[in-house]
């Protein structure tokens, strides 16, 4: 599997693999939940927003892998799972965070021209 991944992604594995890939139902990648850093009660009750990457015909697997590793700090395996899910399902929720952090992550991912949606986890806009 490891060598097949290297061939498919065109990348070499790093020595430290800290992010584990979790599978659930039809999805491949569990979104990363980023806790609020402030300890006050207002920020603890702050609504979570999801960061969703949308598929397009322009970006390659390699580009998606590299930008998600940079933005989310995930492993190559995790980033490949994101790219695969975007390609096969049309989108992938990659993170849940407070609005400011979700927008920050989305702005990094958008640098390569990918459409990224930030919306409340509960679906209200």
mmCIF file with all atom_site columns, C-alpha atoms in Angstrom:
data_model
loop_
_atom_site.group_PDB
_atom_site.id
_atom_site.type_symbol
_atom_site.label_atom_id
_atom_site.label_alt_id
_atom_site.label_comp_id
_atom_site.label_asym_id
_atom_site.label_entity_id
_atom_site.label_seq_id
_atom_site.pdbx_PDB_ins_code
_atom_site.Cartn_x
_atom_site.Cartn_y
_atom_site.Cartn_z
_atom_site.occupancy
_atom_site.B_iso_or_equiv
_atom_site.pdbx_formal_charge
_atom_site.auth_seq_id
_atom_site.auth_comp_id
_atom_site.auth_asym_id
_atom_site.auth_atom_id
_atom_site.pdbx_PDB_model_num
ATOM 1   C CA . UNK A 1 1   ? 0.000   0.000  0.000   1.00 0.00 ? 1   UNK A CA 1
ATOM 2   C CA . UNK A 1 2   ? 2.773   2.459  0.867   1.00 0.00 ? 2   UNK A CA 1
ATOM 3   C CA . UNK A 1 3   ? 4.549   2.065  -2.456  1.00 0.00 ? 3   UNK A CA 1
ATOM 4   C CA . UNK A 1 4   ? 1.232   2.239  -4.328  1.00 0.00 ? 4   UNK A CA 1
ATOM 5   C CA . UNK A 1 5   ? 0.532   5.528  -2.557  1.00 0.00 ? 5   UNK A CA 1
ATOM 6   C CA . UNK A 1 6   ? 3.944   6.918  -3.512  1.00 0.00 ? 6   UNK A CA 1
ATOM 7   C CA . UNK A 1 7   ? 3.285   6.036  -7.133  1.00 0.00 ? 7   UNK A CA 1
ATOM 8   C CA . UNK A 1 8   ? -0.283  7.397  -7.138  1.00 0.00 ? 8   UNK A CA 1
ATOM 9   C CA . UNK A 1 9   ? 0.564   10.638 -5.349  1.00 0.00 ? 9   UNK A CA 1
ATOM 10  C CA . UNK A 1 10  ? 4.043   11.105 -6.738  1.00 0.00 ? 10  UNK A CA 1
ATOM 11  C CA . UNK A 1 11  ? 5.307   11.900 -3.240  1.00 0.00 ? 11  UNK A CA 1
ATOM 12  C CA . UNK A 1 12  ? 7.611   10.368 -0.682  1.00 0.00 ? 12  UNK A CA 1
ATOM 13  C CA . UNK A 1 13  ? 6.414   9.614  2.837   1.00 0.00 ? 13  UNK A CA 1
ATOM 14  C CA . UNK A 1 14  ? 7.794   11.603 5.732   1.00 0.00 ? 14  UNK A CA 1
ATOM 15  C CA . UNK A 1 15  ? 9.251   9.647  8.630   1.00 0.00 ? 15  UNK A CA 1
ATOM 16  C CA . UNK A 1 16  ? 6.809   11.012 11.224  1.00 0.00 ? 16  UNK A CA 1
ATOM 17  C CA . UNK A 1 17  ? 3.247   9.934  10.655  1.00 0.00 ? 17  UNK A CA 1
ATOM 18  C CA . UNK A 1 18  ? 1.141   11.673 13.273  1.00 0.00 ? 18  UNK A CA 1
ATOM 19  C CA . UNK A 1 19  ? -2.259  11.934 11.573  1.00 0.00 ? 19  UNK A CA 1
ATOM 20  C CA . UNK A 1 20  ? -4.275  8.742  11.376  1.00 0.00 ? 20  UNK A CA 1
ATOM 21  C CA . UNK A 1 21  ? -6.807  8.253  8.578   1.00 0.00 ? 21  UNK A CA 1
ATOM 22  C CA . UNK A 1 22  ? -10.251 7.320  9.865   1.00 0.00 ? 22  UNK A CA 1
ATOM 23  C CA . UNK A 1 23  ? -12.900 5.788  7.629   1.00 0.00 ? 23  UNK A CA 1
ATOM 24  C CA . UNK A 1 24  ? -16.586 6.205  8.317   1.00 0.00 ? 24  UNK A CA 1
ATOM 25  C CA . UNK A 1 25  ? -19.545 5.213  6.151   1.00 0.00 ? 25  UNK A CA 1
ATOM 26  C CA . UNK A 1 26  ? -18.860 6.564  2.660   1.00 0.00 ? 26  UNK A CA 1
ATOM 27  C CA . UNK A 1 27  ? -16.334 9.222  3.653   1.00 0.00 ? 27  UNK A CA 1
ATOM 28  C CA . UNK A 1 28  ? -12.585 8.767  3.829   1.00 0.00 ? 28  UNK A CA 1
ATOM 29  C CA . UNK A 1 29  ? -11.388 11.806 5.796   1.00 0.00 ? 29  UNK A CA 1
ATOM 30  C CA . UNK A 1 30  ? -12.697 12.924 9.195   1.00 0.00 ? 30  UNK A CA 1
ATOM 31  C CA . UNK A 1 31  ? -12.549 16.704 9.500   1.00 0.00 ? 31  UNK A CA 1
ATOM 32  C CA . UNK A 1 32  ? -10.019 18.145 11.900  1.00 0.00 ? 32  UNK A CA 1
ATOM 33  C CA . UNK A 1 33  ? -11.723 19.925 14.808  1.00 0.00 ? 33  UNK A CA 1
ATOM 34  C CA . UNK A 1 34  ? -9.746  22.928 15.979  1.00 0.00 ? 34  UNK A CA 1
ATOM 35  C CA . UNK A 1 35  ? -10.619 23.911 19.551  1.00 0.00 ? 35  UNK A CA 1
ATOM 36  C CA . UNK A 1 36  ? -11.082 27.538 20.490  1.00 0.00 ? 36  UNK A CA 1
ATOM 37  C CA . UNK A 1 37  ? -7.925  28.881 22.114  1.00 0.00 ? 37  UNK A CA 1
ATOM 38  C CA . UNK A 1 38  ? -9.531  31.357 24.513  1.00 0.00 ? 38  UNK A CA 1
ATOM 39  C CA . UNK A 1 39  ? -10.804 30.077 27.837  1.00 0.00 ? 39  UNK A CA 1
ATOM 40  C CA . UNK A 1 40  ? -13.658 32.563 28.292  1.00 0.00 ? 40  UNK A CA 1
ATOM 41  C CA . UNK A 1 41  ? -17.214 31.239 28.034  1.00 0.00 ? 41  UNK A CA 1
ATOM 42  C CA . UNK A 1 42  ? -18.125 33.282 24.948  1.00 0.00 ? 42  UNK A CA 1
ATOM 43  C CA . UNK A 1 43  ? -15.446 31.638 22.832  1.00 0.00 ? 43  UNK A CA 1
ATOM 44  C CA . UNK A 1 44  ? -16.209 28.173 24.226  1.00 0.00 ? 44  UNK A CA 1
ATOM 45  C CA . UNK A 1 45  ? -19.823 28.553 23.078  1.00 0.00 ? 45  UNK A CA 1
ATOM 46  C CA . UNK A 1 46  ? -18.804 30.015 19.712  1.00 0.00 ? 46  UNK A CA 1
ATOM 47  C CA . UNK A 1 47  ? -20.422 28.284 16.771  1.00 0.00 ? 47  UNK A CA 1
ATOM 48  C CA . UNK A 1 48  ? -18.284 25.895 14.729  1.00 0.00 ? 48  UNK A CA 1
ATOM 49  C CA . UNK A 1 49  ? -17.861 26.412 10.997  1.00 0.00 ? 49  UNK A CA 1
ATOM 50  C CA . UNK A 1 50  ? -16.891 23.724 8.511   1.00 0.00 ? 50  UNK A CA 1
ATOM 51  C CA . UNK A 1 51  ? -14.267 24.199 5.834   1.00 0.00 ? 51  UNK A CA 1
ATOM 52  C CA . UNK A 1 52  ? -15.344 22.336 2.683   1.00 0.00 ? 52  UNK A CA 1
ATOM 53  C CA . UNK A 1 53  ? -13.131 21.919 -0.401  1.00 0.00 ? 53  UNK A CA 1
ATOM 54  C CA . UNK A 1 54  ? -15.088 21.729 -3.691  1.00 0.00 ? 54  UNK A CA 1
ATOM 55  C CA . UNK A 1 55  ? -13.912 19.692 -6.692  1.00 0.00 ? 55  UNK A CA 1
ATOM 56  C CA . UNK A 1 56  ? -12.805 21.372 -9.916  1.00 0.00 ? 56  UNK A CA 1
ATOM 57  C CA . UNK A 1 57  ? -11.239 20.369 -13.216 1.00 0.00 ? 57  UNK A CA 1
ATOM 58  C CA . UNK A 1 58  ? -8.103  22.467 -12.759 1.00 0.00 ? 58  UNK A CA 1
ATOM 59  C CA . UNK A 1 59  ? -6.181  21.358 -9.671  1.00 0.00 ? 59  UNK A CA 1
ATOM 60  C CA . UNK A 1 60  ? -4.235  18.101 -9.553  1.00 0.00 ? 60  UNK A CA 1
ATOM 61  C CA . UNK A 1 61  ? -4.082  15.579 -6.724  1.00 0.00 ? 61  UNK A CA 1
ATOM 62  C CA . UNK A 1 62  ? -0.548  16.757 -6.009  1.00 0.00 ? 62  UNK A CA 1
ATOM 63  C CA . UNK A 1 63  ? -1.642  20.388 -5.652  1.00 0.00 ? 63  UNK A CA 1
ATOM 64  C CA . UNK A 1 64  ? -4.507  19.472 -3.320  1.00 0.00 ? 64  UNK A CA 1
ATOM 65  C CA . UNK A 1 65  ? -2.213  17.222 -1.281  1.00 0.00 ? 65  UNK A CA 1
ATOM 66  C CA . UNK A 1 66  ? 0.440   19.918 -0.881  1.00 0.00 ? 66  UNK A CA 1
ATOM 67  C CA . UNK A 1 67  ? -1.959  22.751 0.047   1.00 0.00 ? 67  UNK A CA 1
ATOM 68  C CA . UNK A 1 68  ? -3.926  20.656 2.557   1.00 0.00 ? 68  UNK A CA 1
ATOM 69  C CA . UNK A 1 69  ? -0.701  19.497 4.206   1.00 0.00 ? 69  UNK A CA 1
ATOM 70  C CA . UNK A 1 70  ? 0.365   23.145 4.469   1.00 0.00 ? 70  UNK A CA 1
ATOM 71  C CA . UNK A 1 71  ? -2.988  24.527 5.660   1.00 0.00 ? 71  UNK A CA 1
ATOM 72  C CA . UNK A 1 72  ? -4.033  21.710 7.997   1.00 0.00 ? 72  UNK A CA 1
ATOM 73  C CA . UNK A 1 73  ? -0.716  20.245 9.095   1.00 0.00 ? 73  UNK A CA 1
ATOM 74  C CA . UNK A 1 74  ? -1.786  16.725 8.121   1.00 0.00 ? 74  UNK A CA 1
ATOM 75  C CA . UNK A 1 75  ? 0.276   13.851 6.758   1.00 0.00 ? 75  UNK A CA 1
ATOM 76  C CA . UNK A 1 76  ? 0.613   12.938 3.098   1.00 0.00 ? 76  UNK A CA 1
ATOM 77  C CA . UNK A 1 77  ? -1.729  9.996  3.666   1.00 0.00 ? 77  UNK A CA 1
ATOM 78  C CA . UNK A 1 78  ? -4.358  12.277 5.195   1.00 0.00 ? 78  UNK A CA 1
ATOM 79  C CA . UNK A 1 79  ? -3.941  14.826 2.408   1.00 0.00 ? 79  UNK A CA 1
ATOM 80  C CA . UNK A 1 80  ? -4.266  12.075 -0.202  1.00 0.00 ? 80  UNK A CA 1
ATOM 81  C CA . UNK A 1 81  ? -7.515  10.981 1.489   1.00 0.00 ? 81  UNK A CA 1
ATOM 82  C CA . UNK A 1 82  ? -8.782  14.574 1.168   1.00 0.00 ? 82  UNK A CA 1
ATOM 83  C CA . UNK A 1 83  ? -7.849  14.727 -2.533  1.00 0.00 ? 83  UNK A CA 1
ATOM 84  C CA . UNK A 1 84  ? -9.464  11.337 -3.172  1.00 0.00 ? 84  UNK A CA 1
ATOM 85  C CA . UNK A 1 85  ? -12.685 12.331 -1.399  1.00 0.00 ? 85  UNK A CA 1
ATOM 86  C CA . UNK A 1 86  ? -12.889 15.653 -3.266  1.00 0.00 ? 86  UNK A CA 1
ATOM 87  C CA . UNK A 1 87  ? -12.353 13.832 -6.569  1.00 0.00 ? 87  UNK A CA 1
ATOM 88  C CA . UNK A 1 88  ? -14.809 10.997 -5.917  1.00 0.00 ? 88  UNK A CA 1
ATOM 89  C CA . UNK A 1 89  ? -17.543 12.751 -3.888  1.00 0.00 ? 89  UNK A CA 1
ATOM 90  C CA . UNK A 1 90  ? -17.270 16.304 -5.221  1.00 0.00 ? 90  UNK A CA 1
ATOM 91  C CA . UNK A 1 91  ? -16.254 17.853 -1.903  1.00 0.00 ? 91  UNK A CA 1
ATOM 92  C CA . UNK A 1 92  ? -14.631 17.154 1.444   1.00 0.00 ? 92  UNK A CA 1
ATOM 93  C CA . UNK A 1 93  ? -15.085 18.781 4.843   1.00 0.00 ? 93  UNK A CA 1
ATOM 94  C CA . UNK A 1 94  ? -11.508 19.158 6.041   1.00 0.00 ? 94  UNK A CA 1
ATOM 95  C CA . UNK A 1 95  ? -11.898 21.125 9.275   1.00 0.00 ? 95  UNK A CA 1
ATOM 96  C CA . UNK A 1 96  ? -14.303 22.511 11.853  1.00 0.00 ? 96  UNK A CA 1
ATOM 97  C CA . UNK A 1 97  ? -13.312 25.628 13.772  1.00 0.00 ? 97  UNK A CA 1
ATOM 98  C CA . UNK A 1 98  ? -14.531 29.009 14.963  1.00 0.00 ? 98  UNK A CA 1
ATOM 99  C CA . UNK A 1 99  ? -15.387 31.339 12.081  1.00 0.00 ? 99  UNK A CA 1
ATOM 100 C CA . UNK A 1 100 ? -12.106 33.291 12.144  1.00 0.00 ? 100 UNK A CA 1
ATOM 101 C CA . UNK A 1 101 ? -9.958  30.137 12.102  1.00 0.00 ? 101 UNK A CA 1
ATOM 102 C CA . UNK A 1 102 ? -12.150 28.485 9.445   1.00 0.00 ? 102 UNK A CA 1
ATOM 103 C CA . UNK A 1 103 ? -11.774 31.566 7.225   1.00 0.00 ? 103 UNK A CA 1
ATOM 104 C CA . UNK A 1 104 ? -8.005  31.574 7.827   1.00 0.00 ? 104 UNK A CA 1
ATOM 105 C CA . UNK A 1 105 ? -7.696  27.929 6.760   1.00 0.00 ? 105 UNK A CA 1
ATOM 106 C CA . UNK A 1 106 ? -9.939  28.511 3.744   1.00 0.00 ? 106 UNK A CA 1
ATOM 107 C CA . UNK A 1 107 ? -7.849  31.494 2.620   1.00 0.00 ? 107 UNK A CA 1
ATOM 108 C CA . UNK A 1 108 ? -4.712  29.331 2.594   1.00 0.00 ? 108 UNK A CA 1
ATOM 109 C CA . UNK A 1 109 ? -6.393  26.571 0.578   1.00 0.00 ? 109 UNK A CA 1
ATOM 110 C CA . UNK A 1 110 ? -7.849  29.124 -1.874  1.00 0.00 ? 110 UNK A CA 1
ATOM 111 C CA . UNK A 1 111 ? -4.323  30.292 -2.772  1.00 0.00 ? 111 UNK A CA 1
ATOM 112 C CA . UNK A 1 112 ? -4.151  27.657 -5.525  1.00 0.00 ? 112 UNK A CA 1
ATOM 113 C CA . UNK A 1 113 ? -7.576  28.479 -6.991  1.00 0.00 ? 113 UNK A CA 1
ATOM 114 C CA . UNK A 1 114 ? -9.672  25.871 -5.204  1.00 0.00 ? 114 UNK A CA 1
ATOM 115 C CA . UNK A 1 115 ? -13.233 26.797 -4.250  1.00 0.00 ? 115 UNK A CA 1
ATOM 116 C CA . UNK A 1 116 ? -13.613 26.514 -0.482  1.00 0.00 ? 116 UNK A CA 1
ATOM 117 C CA . UNK A 1 117 ? -16.872 27.049 1.380   1.00 0.00 ? 117 UNK A CA 1
ATOM 118 C CA . UNK A 1 118 ? -17.073 28.094 5.013   1.00 0.00 ? 118 UNK A CA 1
ATOM 119 C CA . UNK A 1 119 ? -20.451 27.557 6.638   1.00 0.00 ? 119 UNK A CA 1
ATOM 120 C CA . UNK A 1 120 ? -21.868 26.756 10.063  1.00 0.00 ? 120 UNK A CA 1
ATOM 121 C CA . UNK A 1 121 ? -21.641 23.084 10.985  1.00 0.00 ? 121 UNK A CA 1
ATOM 122 C CA . UNK A 1 122 ? -25.368 22.968 11.670  1.00 0.00 ? 122 UNK A CA 1
ATOM 123 C CA . UNK A 1 123 ? -26.050 24.007 8.054   1.00 0.00 ? 123 UNK A CA 1
ATOM 124 C CA . UNK A 1 124 ? -27.502 27.473 8.683   1.00 0.00 ? 124 UNK A CA 1
ATOM 125 C CA . UNK A 1 125 ? -25.994 30.274 6.622   1.00 0.00 ? 125 UNK A CA 1
#
